[in-house]
PDB file of C-alpha atoms in Angstrom:
ATOM      1  CA  MET Z   1       1.279-142.832 -45.052  1.00  0.00           C
ATOM      2  CA  VAL Z   2       4.540-144.732 -45.685  1.00  0.00           C
ATOM      3  CA  PRO Z   3       7.267-141.606 -45.655  1.00  0.00           C
ATOM      4  CA  ALA Z   4       8.579-140.525 -48.706  1.00  0.00           C
ATOM      5  CA  ASP Z   5      11.538-140.739 -50.420  1.00  0.00           C
ATOM      6  CA  VAL Z   6      13.229-137.375 -50.908  1.00  0.00           C
ATOM      7  CA  PRO Z   7      14.604-136.929 -54.607  1.00  0.00           C
ATOM      8  CA  SER Z   8      18.335-135.884 -54.744  1.00  0.00           C
ATOM      9  CA  ALA Z   9      19.757-132.482 -55.386  1.00  0.00           C
ATOM     10  CA  ALA Z  10      19.787-133.037 -58.969  1.00  0.00           C
ATOM     11  CA  ALA Z  11      16.781-134.239 -59.911  1.00  0.00           C
ATOM     12  CA  GLU Z  12      15.348-131.133 -57.606  1.00  0.00           C
ATOM     13  CA  HIS Z  13      16.614-129.094 -60.112  1.00  0.00           C
ATOM     14  CA  GLY Z  14      16.545-130.843 -63.161  1.00  0.00           C
ATOM     15  CA  ALA Z  15      14.123-130.389 -66.227  1.00  0.00           C
ATOM     16  CA  GLY Z  16      10.608-130.659 -65.615  1.00  0.00           C
ATOM     17  CA  SER Z  17      10.844-129.814 -61.748  1.00  0.00           C
ATOM     18  CA  PRO Z  18       7.747-128.659 -59.975  1.00  0.00           C
ATOM     19  CA  PRO Z  19       7.354-124.687 -59.697  1.00  0.00           C
ATOM     20  CA  ALA Z  20       9.164-123.452 -56.721  1.00  0.00           C
ATOM     21  CA  LEU Z  21       7.531-123.599 -53.511  1.00  0.00           C
ATOM     22  CA  LEU Z  22       7.773-120.011 -51.904  1.00  0.00           C
ATOM     23  CA  GLU Z  23       5.830-120.517 -48.489  1.00  0.00           C
ATOM     24  CA  ALA Z  24       3.990-122.864 -46.133  1.00  0.00           C
ATOM     25  CA  VAL Z  25       1.945-120.524 -43.893  1.00  0.00           C
ATOM     26  CA  LEU Z  26      -0.203-121.919 -40.853  1.00  0.00           C
ATOM     27  CA  ARG Z  27      -3.821-120.677 -41.007  1.00  0.00           C
ATOM     28  CA  PRO Z  28      -6.785-121.459 -39.121  1.00  0.00           C
ATOM     29  CA  ALA Z  29      -8.415-123.201 -42.079  1.00  0.00           C
ATOM     30  CA  GLY Z  30      -5.401-125.382 -42.630  1.00  0.00           C
ATOM     31  CA  LEU Z  31      -1.926-125.209 -44.255  1.00  0.00           C
ATOM     32  CA  HIS Z  32      -1.641-122.666 -46.861  1.00  0.00           C
ATOM     33  CA  LEU Z  33       0.938-123.229 -49.842  1.00  0.00           C
ATOM     34  CA  ARG Z  34       1.768-120.758 -52.127  1.00  0.00           C
ATOM     35  CA  LEU Z  35       3.862-121.377 -55.512  1.00  0.00           C
ATOM     36  CA  ASP Z  36       5.572-119.342 -58.170  1.00  0.00           C
ATOM     37  CA  GLY Z  37       3.669-120.615 -60.670  1.00  0.00           C
ATOM     38  CA  PRO Z  38       0.733-122.972 -61.621  1.00  0.00           C
ATOM     39  CA  THR Z  39       1.487-126.869 -61.270  1.00  0.00           C
ATOM     40  CA  ALA Z  40       1.580-128.501 -64.751  1.00  0.00           C
ATOM     41  CA  GLU Z  41       0.484-131.889 -63.111  1.00  0.00           C
ATOM     42  CA  ASP Z  42      -0.539-133.533 -59.581  1.00  0.00           C
ATOM     43  CA  LEU Z  43       2.064-133.087 -56.958  1.00  0.00           C
ATOM     44  CA  LEU Z  44       2.295-135.001 -53.998  1.00  0.00           C
ATOM     45  CA  VAL Z  45       2.577-133.046 -50.876  1.00  0.00           C
ATOM     46  CA  ALA Z  46       5.405-134.505 -48.213  1.00  0.00           C
ATOM     47  CA  LEU Z  47       6.106-133.423 -44.727  1.00  0.00           C
ATOM     48  CA  SER Z  48       8.873-133.739 -42.493  1.00  0.00           C
ATOM     49  CA  ARG Z  49       7.659-132.813 -38.808  1.00  0.00           C
ATOM     50  CA  GLY Z  50      10.304-131.583 -36.438  1.00  0.00           C
ATOM     51  CA  ASP Z  51      10.042-134.476 -33.762  1.00  0.00           C
ATOM     52  CA  GLU Z  52      10.426-137.492 -36.445  1.00  0.00           C
ATOM     53  CA  ASP Z  53      14.239-137.308 -37.458  1.00  0.00           C
ATOM     54  CA  GLY Z  54      13.684-136.013 -40.996  1.00  0.00           C
ATOM     55  CA  ALA Z  55      11.252-138.478 -41.975  1.00  0.00           C
ATOM     56  CA  TRP Z  56       9.199-137.890 -44.933  1.00  0.00           C
ATOM     57  CA  GLU Z  57       5.252-138.186 -45.070  1.00  0.00           C
ATOM     58  CA  ASP Z  58       2.911-137.638 -48.238  1.00  0.00           C
ATOM     59  CA  VAL Z  59      -0.085-135.979 -46.570  1.00  0.00           C
ATOM     60  CA  ASP Z  60      -1.835-134.277 -49.600  1.00  0.00           C
ATOM     61  CA  VAL Z  61      -2.007-134.048 -53.113  1.00  0.00           C
ATOM     62  CA  LEU Z  62      -1.761-130.646 -54.918  1.00  0.00           C
ATOM     63  CA  PRO Z  63      -3.799-130.840 -58.184  1.00  0.00           C
ATOM     64  CA  ALA Z  64      -2.545-130.165 -61.700  1.00  0.00           C
ATOM     65  CA  GLY Z  65      -3.028-126.208 -62.351  1.00  0.00           C
ATOM     66  CA  SER Z  66      -2.521-124.635 -58.388  1.00  0.00           C
ATOM     67  CA  SER Z  67      -0.502-122.384 -57.653  1.00  0.00           C
ATOM     68  CA  GLY Z  68      -1.847-121.731 -54.758  1.00  0.00           C
ATOM     69  CA  GLU Z  69      -3.796-124.178 -52.253  1.00  0.00           C
ATOM     70  CA  VAL Z  70      -5.570-124.166 -48.380  1.00  0.00           C
ATOM     71  CA  LEU Z  71      -5.180-127.866 -47.664  1.00  0.00           C
ATOM     72  CA  ASP Z  72      -6.462-129.495 -44.730  1.00  0.00           C
ATOM     73  CA  VAL Z  73      -2.840-130.825 -43.251  1.00  0.00           C
ATOM     74  CA  GLU Z  74      -1.893-130.335 -39.442  1.00  0.00           C
ATOM     75  CA  ALA Z  75       1.451-129.151 -39.069  1.00  0.00           C
ATOM     76  CA  SER Z  76       3.256-126.786 -36.601  1.00  0.00           C
ATOM     77  CA  ALA Z  77       5.773-124.495 -36.928  1.00  0.00           C
ATOM     78  CA  GLY Z  78       9.226-125.697 -37.876  1.00  0.00           C
ATOM     79  CA  ASP Z  79       8.081-128.282 -39.916  1.00  0.00           C
ATOM     80  CA  GLN Z  80       9.153-128.900 -43.288  1.00  0.00           C
ATOM     81  CA  VAL Z  81       7.356-129.222 -46.688  1.00  0.00           C
ATOM     82  CA  LEU Z  82       8.187-130.115 -50.214  1.00  0.00           C
ATOM     83  CA  LEU Z  83       6.477-130.939 -53.723  1.00  0.00           C
ATOM     84  CA  ARG Z  84       7.244-133.746 -55.180  1.00  0.00           C
ATOM     85  CA  SER Z  85       6.064-135.846 -58.902  1.00  0.00           C
ATOM     86  CA  GLU Z  86       3.645-138.841 -58.181  1.00  0.00           C
ATOM     87  CA  ASP Z  87       6.841-141.194 -59.613  1.00  0.00           C
ATOM     88  CA  GLY Z  88       9.039-139.726 -57.083  1.00  0.00           C
ATOM     89  CA  THR Z  89      11.833-138.438 -59.386  1.00  0.00           C
ATOM     90  CA  ARG Z  90      11.517-134.425 -59.102  1.00  0.00           C
ATOM     91  CA  ALA Z  91      11.044-132.370 -56.156  1.00  0.00           C
ATOM     92  CA  SER Z  92      10.490-128.772 -55.232  1.00  0.00           C
ATOM     93  CA  GLY Z  93      13.208-127.283 -52.547  1.00  0.00           C
ATOM     94  CA  ALA Z  94      11.708-128.102 -48.912  1.00  0.00           C
ATOM     95  CA  VAL Z  95      10.479-124.600 -47.124  1.00  0.00           C
ATOM     96  CA  PRO Z  96      10.096-124.351 -42.946  1.00  0.00           C
ATOM     97  CA  VAL Z  97       5.997-124.103 -42.417  1.00  0.00           C
ATOM     98  CA  VAL Z  98       5.627-120.662 -40.389  1.00  0.00           C
ATOM     99  CA  ASP Z  99       3.209-119.426 -38.170  1.00  0.00           C
ATOM    100  CA  PRO Z 100       2.621-116.066 -38.424  1.00  0.00           C
ATOM    101  CA  ASP Z 101       0.864-115.706 -35.165  1.00  0.00           C
ATOM    102  CA  ALA Z 102       3.170-116.904 -33.027  1.00  0.00           C
ATOM    103  CA  ALA Z 103       5.327-114.750 -30.532  1.00  0.00           C
ATOM    104  CA  PRO Z 104       8.595-114.156 -31.864  1.00  0.00           C
ATOM    105  CA  GLN Z 105      11.491-115.751 -29.607  1.00  0.00           C
ATOM    106  CA  GLN Z 106      14.317-113.830 -28.436  1.00  0.00           C
ATOM    107  CA  PRO Z 107      17.340-115.160 -28.298  1.00  0.00           C
ATOM    108  CA  GLU Z 108      19.197-115.619 -24.840  1.00  0.00           C
ATOM    109  CA  ALA Z 109      23.184-115.073 -24.691  1.00  0.00           C
ATOM    110  CA  ASP Z 110      24.456-118.480 -23.388  1.00  0.00           C
ATOM    111  CA  GLY Z 111      23.824-119.408 -19.491  1.00  0.00           C
ATOM    112  CA  GLU Z 112      22.138-115.847 -19.362  1.00  0.00           C
ATOM    113  CA  GLN Z 113      18.965-115.964 -17.666  1.00  0.00           C
ATOM    114  CA  PRO Z 114      16.012-114.090 -19.244  1.00  0.00           C
ATOM    115  CA  GLY Z 115      15.905-110.438 -17.941  1.00  0.00           C
ATOM    116  CA  ALA Z 116      19.206-111.057 -15.758  1.00  0.00           C
ATOM    117  CA  GLY Z 117      22.389-108.785 -16.070  1.00  0.00           C
ATOM    118  CA  ALA Z 118      20.452-105.887 -17.573  1.00  0.00           C
ATOM    119  CA  PRO Z 119      21.031-102.106 -15.528  1.00  0.00           C
ATOM    120  CA  ALA Z 120      17.851-100.232 -14.597  1.00  0.00           C
ATOM    121  CA  GLY Z 121      19.145 -97.253 -16.045  1.00  0.00           C
ATOM    122  CA  ASP Z 122      21.347 -96.521 -19.061  1.00  0.00           C
ATOM    123  CA  ALA Z 123      25.202 -96.746 -19.424  1.00  0.00           C
ATOM    124  CA  THR Z 124      26.084 -93.233 -17.976  1.00  0.00           C
ATOM    125  CA  GLY Z 125      23.980 -94.078 -14.258  1.00  0.00           C
ATOM    126  CA  ASP Z 126      20.768 -91.938 -15.081  1.00  0.00           C
ATOM    127  CA  GLY Z 127      17.490 -93.262 -13.809  1.00  0.00           C
ATOM    128  CA  GLY Z 128      16.392 -94.076 -18.096  1.00  0.00           C
ATOM    129  CA  ALA Z 129      12.759 -93.378 -17.520  1.00  0.00           C
ATOM    130  CA  GLU Z 130      12.566 -92.218 -21.202  1.00  0.00           C
ATOM    131  CA  ASP Z 131      14.655 -95.128 -22.135  1.00  0.00           C
ATOM    132  CA  SER Z 132      11.583 -97.805 -20.944  1.00  0.00           C
ATOM    133  CA  GLU Z 133       9.289 -96.766 -23.036  1.00  0.00           C
ATOM    134  CA  PRO Z 134       8.790 -98.772 -26.322  1.00  0.00           C
ATOM    135  CA  GLU Z 135       9.517 -97.360 -29.409  1.00  0.00           C
ATOM    136  CA  ASP Z 136       7.067 -95.871 -31.948  1.00  0.00           C
ATOM    137  CA  THR Z 137       7.476 -98.456 -34.622  1.00  0.00           C
ATOM    138  CA  GLU Z 138       4.967 -99.012 -37.660  1.00  0.00           C
ATOM    139  CA  PRO Z 139       2.965-102.658 -36.832  1.00  0.00           C
ATOM    140  CA  ASP Z 140       4.193-105.376 -39.048  1.00  0.00           C
ATOM    141  CA  ASP Z 141       0.861-107.426 -39.426  1.00  0.00           C
ATOM    142  CA  THR Z 142      -2.442-107.274 -39.230  1.00  0.00           C
ATOM    143  CA  GLU Z 143      -4.972-108.860 -36.528  1.00  0.00           C
ATOM    144  CA  PRO Z 144      -5.492-112.371 -36.539  1.00  0.00           C
ATOM    145  CA  GLU Z 145      -8.903-112.033 -37.786  1.00  0.00           C
ATOM    146  CA  ASP Z 146      -8.138-109.146 -40.375  1.00  0.00           C
ATOM    147  CA  ARG Z 147      -5.523-111.557 -41.807  1.00  0.00           C
ATOM    148  CA  GLU Z 148      -7.551-114.158 -42.075  1.00  0.00           C
ATOM    149  CA  ALA Z 149     -10.149-112.019 -44.183  1.00  0.00           C
ATOM    150  CA  LEU Z 150      -7.213-110.873 -46.440  1.00  0.00           C
ATOM    151  CA  TRP Z 151      -6.456-114.446 -46.850  1.00  0.00           C
ATOM    152  CA  GLN Z 152     -10.322-115.311 -47.646  1.00  0.00           C
ATOM    153  CA  VAL Z 153     -10.024-112.476 -50.726  1.00  0.00           C
ATOM    154  CA  ALA Z 154      -6.777-113.756 -51.706  1.00  0.00           C
ATOM    155  CA  ASN Z 155      -8.113-117.593 -52.314  1.00  0.00           C
ATOM    156  CA  THR Z 156     -11.393-116.218 -54.127  1.00  0.00           C
ATOM    157  CA  LEU Z 157      -8.785-113.644 -56.350  1.00  0.00           C
ATOM    158  CA  GLU Z 158      -6.967-116.474 -57.255  1.00  0.00           C
ATOM    159  CA  GLU Z 159      -9.823-119.179 -57.797  1.00  0.00           C
ATOM    160  CA  ARG Z 160     -11.944-116.582 -60.682  1.00  0.00           C
ATOM    161  CA  HIS Z 161      -8.138-116.293 -61.959  1.00  0.00           C
ATOM    162  CA  GLY Z 162      -5.938-118.910 -62.131  1.00  0.00           C
ATOM    163  CA  GLU Z 163      -2.445-117.386 -63.194  1.00  0.00           C
ATOM    164  CA  TRP Z 164      -3.000-114.649 -60.585  1.00  0.00           C
ATOM    165  CA  ASN Z 165      -1.334-115.135 -56.834  1.00  0.00           C
ATOM    166  CA  ALA Z 166      -2.743-113.079 -53.987  1.00  0.00           C
ATOM    167  CA  HIS Z 167      -1.546-112.835 -50.623  1.00  0.00           C
ATOM    168  CA  PRO Z 168      -1.216-110.591 -47.667  1.00  0.00           C
ATOM    169  CA  GLU Z 169       2.134-108.400 -47.033  1.00  0.00           C
ATOM    170  CA  GLY Z 170       1.160-106.802 -43.634  1.00  0.00           C
ATOM    171  CA  PRO Z 171      -2.357-104.630 -44.497  1.00  0.00           C
ATOM    172  CA  VAL Z 172      -2.354-105.356 -47.782  1.00  0.00           C
ATOM    173  CA  LEU Z 173      -3.100-107.960 -50.206  1.00  0.00           C
ATOM    174  CA  HIS Z 174      -0.733-108.161 -52.792  1.00  0.00           C
ATOM    175  CA  VAL Z 175      -1.778-109.965 -55.996  1.00  0.00           C
ATOM    176  CA  HIS Z 176       0.679-110.525 -59.272  1.00  0.00           C
ATOM    177  CA  GLY Z 177       0.338-111.635 -62.334  1.00  0.00           C
ATOM    178  CA  ARG Z 178       0.564-111.122 -66.111  1.00  0.00           C
ATOM    179  CA  PHE Z 179      -2.047-108.496 -66.262  1.00  0.00           C
ATOM    180  CA  GLY Z 180      -2.131-104.942 -68.144  1.00  0.00           C
ATOM    181  CA  ASN Z 181      -4.438-102.997 -65.879  1.00  0.00           C
ATOM    182  CA  THR Z 182      -3.169-102.893 -62.954  1.00  0.00           C
ATOM    183  CA  PHE Z 183      -5.836-100.711 -61.664  1.00  0.00           C
ATOM    184  CA  ARG Z 184      -8.682-103.172 -62.468  1.00  0.00           C
ATOM    185  CA  VAL Z 185      -6.556-106.000 -60.713  1.00  0.00           C
ATOM    186  CA  ALA Z 186      -6.603-104.038 -57.480  1.00  0.00           C
ATOM    187  CA  ALA Z 187     -10.168-102.789 -57.473  1.00  0.00           C
ATOM    188  CA  GLU Z 188     -11.361-105.855 -58.258  1.00  0.00           C
ATOM    189  CA  GLY Z 189      -9.843-106.612 -54.902  1.00  0.00           C
ATOM    190  CA  ILE Z 190     -11.088-103.969 -53.204  1.00  0.00           C
ATOM    191  CA  SER Z 191     -14.878-105.048 -53.840  1.00  0.00           C
ATOM    192  CA  ALA Z 192     -14.249-108.495 -53.226  1.00  0.00           C
ATOM    193  CA  GLY Z 193     -13.316-107.513 -50.050  1.00  0.00           C
ATOM    194  CA  ALA Z 194     -16.824-106.275 -49.219  1.00  0.00           C
ATOM    195  CA  GLY Z 195     -15.055-103.553 -46.710  1.00  0.00           C
ATOM    196  CA  ASP Z 196     -12.631-106.319 -45.059  1.00  0.00           C
ATOM    197  CA  VAL Z 197      -9.825-105.499 -47.167  1.00  0.00           C
ATOM    198  CA  ARG Z 198      -8.499-101.711 -46.920  1.00  0.00           C
ATOM    199  CA  ALA Z 199      -5.766-101.801 -49.062  1.00  0.00           C
ATOM    200  CA  VAL Z 200      -4.799-103.613 -52.833  1.00  0.00           C
ATOM    201  CA  CYS Z 201      -1.659-103.536 -54.713  1.00  0.00           C
ATOM    202  CA  ALA Z 202      -1.614-105.018 -57.448  1.00  0.00           C
ATOM    203  CA  ILE Z 203       1.636-105.640 -59.552  1.00  0.00           C
ATOM    204  CA  SER Z 204       2.172-107.046 -63.056  1.00  0.00           C
ATOM    205  CA  SER Z 205       5.365-109.336 -64.212  1.00  0.00           C
ATOM    206  CA  ARG Z 206       6.578-106.271 -65.801  1.00  0.00           C
ATOM    207  CA  GLY Z 207       6.548-104.634 -62.509  1.00  0.00           C
ATOM    208  CA  ASP Z 208       3.895-101.815 -63.155  1.00  0.00           C
ATOM    209  CA  TYR Z 209       1.808-101.262 -60.050  1.00  0.00           C
ATOM    210  CA  THR Z 210      -1.330 -99.629 -58.606  1.00  0.00           C
ATOM    211  CA  LEU Z 211      -1.917 -99.328 -54.934  1.00  0.00           C
ATOM    212  CA  LEU Z 212      -5.800 -98.909 -53.927  1.00  0.00           C
ATOM    213  CA  VAL Z 213      -6.835 -97.558 -50.443  1.00  0.00           C
ATOM    214  CA  ALA Z 214     -10.108 -97.480 -49.575  1.00  0.00           C
ATOM    215  CA  GLN Z 215     -11.863 -95.752 -45.936  1.00  0.00           C
ATOM    216  CA  GLY Z 216     -15.888 -95.748 -46.546  1.00  0.00           C
ATOM    217  CA  ARG Z 217     -16.200 -94.306 -50.006  1.00  0.00           C
ATOM    218  CA  GLU Z 218     -12.960 -92.548 -50.184  1.00  0.00           C
ATOM    219  CA  LEU Z 219     -10.253 -94.112 -52.567  1.00  0.00           C
ATOM    220  CA  LEU Z 220      -7.126 -93.330 -52.861  1.00  0.00           C
ATOM    221  CA  ARG Z 221      -5.015 -94.530 -56.215  1.00  0.00           C
ATOM    222  CA  ALA Z 222      -1.266 -94.896 -56.277  1.00  0.00           C
ATOM    223  CA  GLU Z 223       0.069 -96.214 -59.491  1.00  0.00           C
ATOM    224  CA  GLU Z 224       3.396 -96.621 -61.537  1.00  0.00           C
ATOM    225  CA  ARG Z 225       4.693 -97.800 -64.856  1.00  0.00           C
ATOM    226  CA  ALA Z 226       8.450 -98.357 -66.209  1.00  0.00           C
ATOM    227  CA  GLY Z 227       9.847 -94.935 -66.801  1.00  0.00           C
ATOM    228  CA  VAL Z 228       6.765 -92.897 -65.559  1.00  0.00           C
ATOM    229  CA  PRO Z 229       6.796 -91.409 -61.837  1.00  0.00           C
ATOM    230  CA  THR Z 230       4.413 -92.062 -59.137  1.00  0.00           C
ATOM    231  CA  GLN Z 231       0.714 -90.990 -60.139  1.00  0.00           C
ATOM    232  CA  TRP Z 232      -1.626 -90.054 -57.733  1.00  0.00           C
ATOM    233  CA  ARG Z 233      -5.300 -90.191 -57.622  1.00  0.00           C
ATOM    234  CA  HIS Z 234      -8.320 -89.502 -55.089  1.00  0.00           C
ATOM    235  CA  TYR Z 235     -11.885 -90.693 -55.537  1.00  0.00           C
ATOM    236  CA  ASP Z 236     -15.437 -90.059 -53.760  1.00  0.00           C
ATOM    237  CA  LEU Z 237     -17.414 -93.330 -55.004  1.00  0.00           C
ATOM    238  CA  PRO Z 238     -21.631 -92.814 -55.332  1.00  0.00           C
ATOM    239  CA  ALA Z 239     -23.231 -94.782 -53.062  1.00  0.00           C
ATOM    240  CA  HIS Z 240     -24.137 -97.222 -56.257  1.00  0.00           C
ATOM    241  CA  LEU Z 241     -20.953 -97.608 -57.190  1.00  0.00           C
ATOM    242  CA  ASP Z 242     -17.795 -99.988 -56.341  1.00  0.00           C
ATOM    243  CA  ALA Z 243     -14.009 -99.675 -56.741  1.00  0.00           C
ATOM    244  CA  ALA Z 244     -14.407-102.178 -59.655  1.00  0.00           C
ATOM    245  CA  ALA Z 245     -17.315-100.564 -61.720  1.00  0.00           C
ATOM    246  CA  LEU Z 246     -15.467 -97.814 -61.042  1.00  0.00           C
ATOM    247  CA  ALA Z 247     -12.063 -99.069 -62.710  1.00  0.00           C
ATOM    248  CA  GLN Z 248     -14.160-100.721 -65.361  1.00  0.00           C
ATOM    249  CA  ASN Z 249     -15.666 -96.994 -66.892  1.00  0.00           C
ATOM    250  CA  PRO Z 250     -13.031 -94.416 -67.780  1.00  0.00           C
ATOM    251  CA  ASP Z 251     -15.786 -91.716 -67.668  1.00  0.00           C
ATOM    252  CA  VAL Z 252     -16.992 -92.346 -64.849  1.00  0.00           C
ATOM    253  CA  GLU Z 253     -13.475 -92.648 -63.007  1.00  0.00           C
ATOM    254  CA  ARG Z 254     -13.127 -88.942 -64.232  1.00  0.00           C
ATOM    255  CA  ARG Z 255     -16.337 -87.764 -62.939  1.00  0.00           C
ATOM    256  CA  CYS Z 256     -15.647 -88.982 -59.397  1.00  0.00           C
ATOM    257  CA  ARG Z 257     -11.756 -88.331 -59.385  1.00  0.00           C
ATOM    258  CA  ARG Z 258     -11.129 -85.095 -56.540  1.00  0.00           C
ATOM    259  CA  PRO Z 259     -10.063 -81.984 -57.692  1.00  0.00           C
ATOM    260  CA  GLN Z 260      -5.843 -81.926 -57.315  1.00  0.00           C
ATOM    261  CA  ARG Z 261      -3.174 -79.733 -58.382  1.00  0.00           C
ATOM    262  CA  SER Z 262      -0.813 -82.504 -59.876  1.00  0.00           C
ATOM    263  CA  PRO Z 263      -1.094 -86.056 -60.203  1.00  0.00           C
ATOM    264  CA  LEU Z 264       2.676 -86.369 -59.544  1.00  0.00           C
ATOM    265  CA  LEU Z 265       1.888 -85.219 -55.835  1.00  0.00           C
ATOM    266  CA  PRO Z 266       0.244 -86.594 -53.321  1.00  0.00           C
ATOM    267  CA  PRO Z 267      -3.328 -85.552 -52.798  1.00  0.00           C
ATOM    268  CA  GLU Z 268      -4.165 -83.512 -49.574  1.00  0.00           C
ATOM    269  CA  GLY Z 269      -4.739 -86.374 -46.706  1.00  0.00           C
ATOM    270  CA  ALA Z 270      -3.022 -88.968 -48.489  1.00  0.00           C
ATOM    271  CA  LEU Z 271      -0.626 -89.755 -46.535  1.00  0.00           C
ATOM    272  CA  THR Z 272      -2.870 -89.947 -43.188  1.00  0.00           C
ATOM    273  CA  LEU Z 273      -4.746 -92.522 -44.899  1.00  0.00           C
ATOM    274  CA  LEU Z 274      -2.029 -94.607 -45.809  1.00  0.00           C
ATOM    275  CA  ARG Z 275      -1.295 -94.539 -42.064  1.00  0.00           C
ATOM    276  CA  ASP Z 276      -4.241 -95.171 -40.681  1.00  0.00           C
ATOM    277  CA  ALA Z 277      -4.310 -98.207 -43.172  1.00  0.00           C
ATOM    278  CA  GLY Z 278      -1.240 -99.489 -41.449  1.00  0.00           C
ATOM    279  CA  ILE Z 279       0.994 -98.625 -44.191  1.00  0.00           C
ATOM    280  CA  ASP Z 280       4.695 -97.490 -43.831  1.00  0.00           C
ATOM    281  CA  VAL Z 281       4.589 -94.780 -45.897  1.00  0.00           C
ATOM    282  CA  SER Z 282       8.970 -94.619 -45.227  1.00  0.00           C
ATOM    283  CA  ALA Z 283       9.050 -97.772 -47.599  1.00  0.00           C
ATOM    284  CA  PRO Z 284       8.517 -98.028 -51.598  1.00  0.00           C
ATOM    285  CA  LEU Z 285       4.500 -98.683 -52.147  1.00  0.00           C
ATOM    286  CA  ASP Z 286       4.594-101.625 -53.748  1.00  0.00           C
ATOM    287  CA  ARG Z 287       6.987-103.515 -51.373  1.00  0.00           C
ATOM    288  CA  CYS Z 288       6.531-106.810 -51.333  1.00  0.00           C
ATOM    289  CA  SER Z 289       8.956-109.484 -49.304  1.00  0.00           C
ATOM    290  CA  ALA Z 290       7.629-112.833 -51.619  1.00  0.00           C
TER     291      ALA Z 290
END
């Protein structure tokens, strides 16, 4: 295709500009674009490859009404992507293409060879055997196949509900949107995952959220609304019932609850269940970098 001219900064931020492009992520199925809202018109997707001196090329079209799309586009980490109107007068800001499975690059000091100049022991001259052991830190991502399963469920939810925005945040599938019952949204995500998704956090536009974590037939629920402390519930699901059905029926929901001392306290074993699901319990339960 013919390289596209990038509109001026004034046009980028003028009235009627396309929704903000939040991220462009390489996935096995293609290039995933995520916006902060649905488009009101068809938009051209322009790509600037890192090896082409900043030239922009129209590579695909994002259809009206889309807030996220997986495009059959070849790209590399570090390329730039933006969206623009078909008449070329309006554009979103450009974002870099990210490869979540790429190993992080360690910066090197000028003139220093990798691994050179590091003492064998610590600063005191001791052997430092304990210092050589890696720190025990929380994993910041899932395995590639697990991450792809999360993206597949995210796409399913966005196809069902065009106003929702879903994406993985580490091992947790986050769902954002203008909805009132965050419990039902999170439960739909768990059920849509069919065992491949263990944790879903539904966050409404008001800031309310529900985090659901599933382990077999066990379901842990942490929920917070404006001005109300976190409420906890712990469920045992019958074999014939899934999370979505539980959330739809208040009577069934009450019958499936495990007894607990107070809904304001995490149930027994809750922190272990959260850790087993890969959730950093030292961070806010609704933590989301997007």
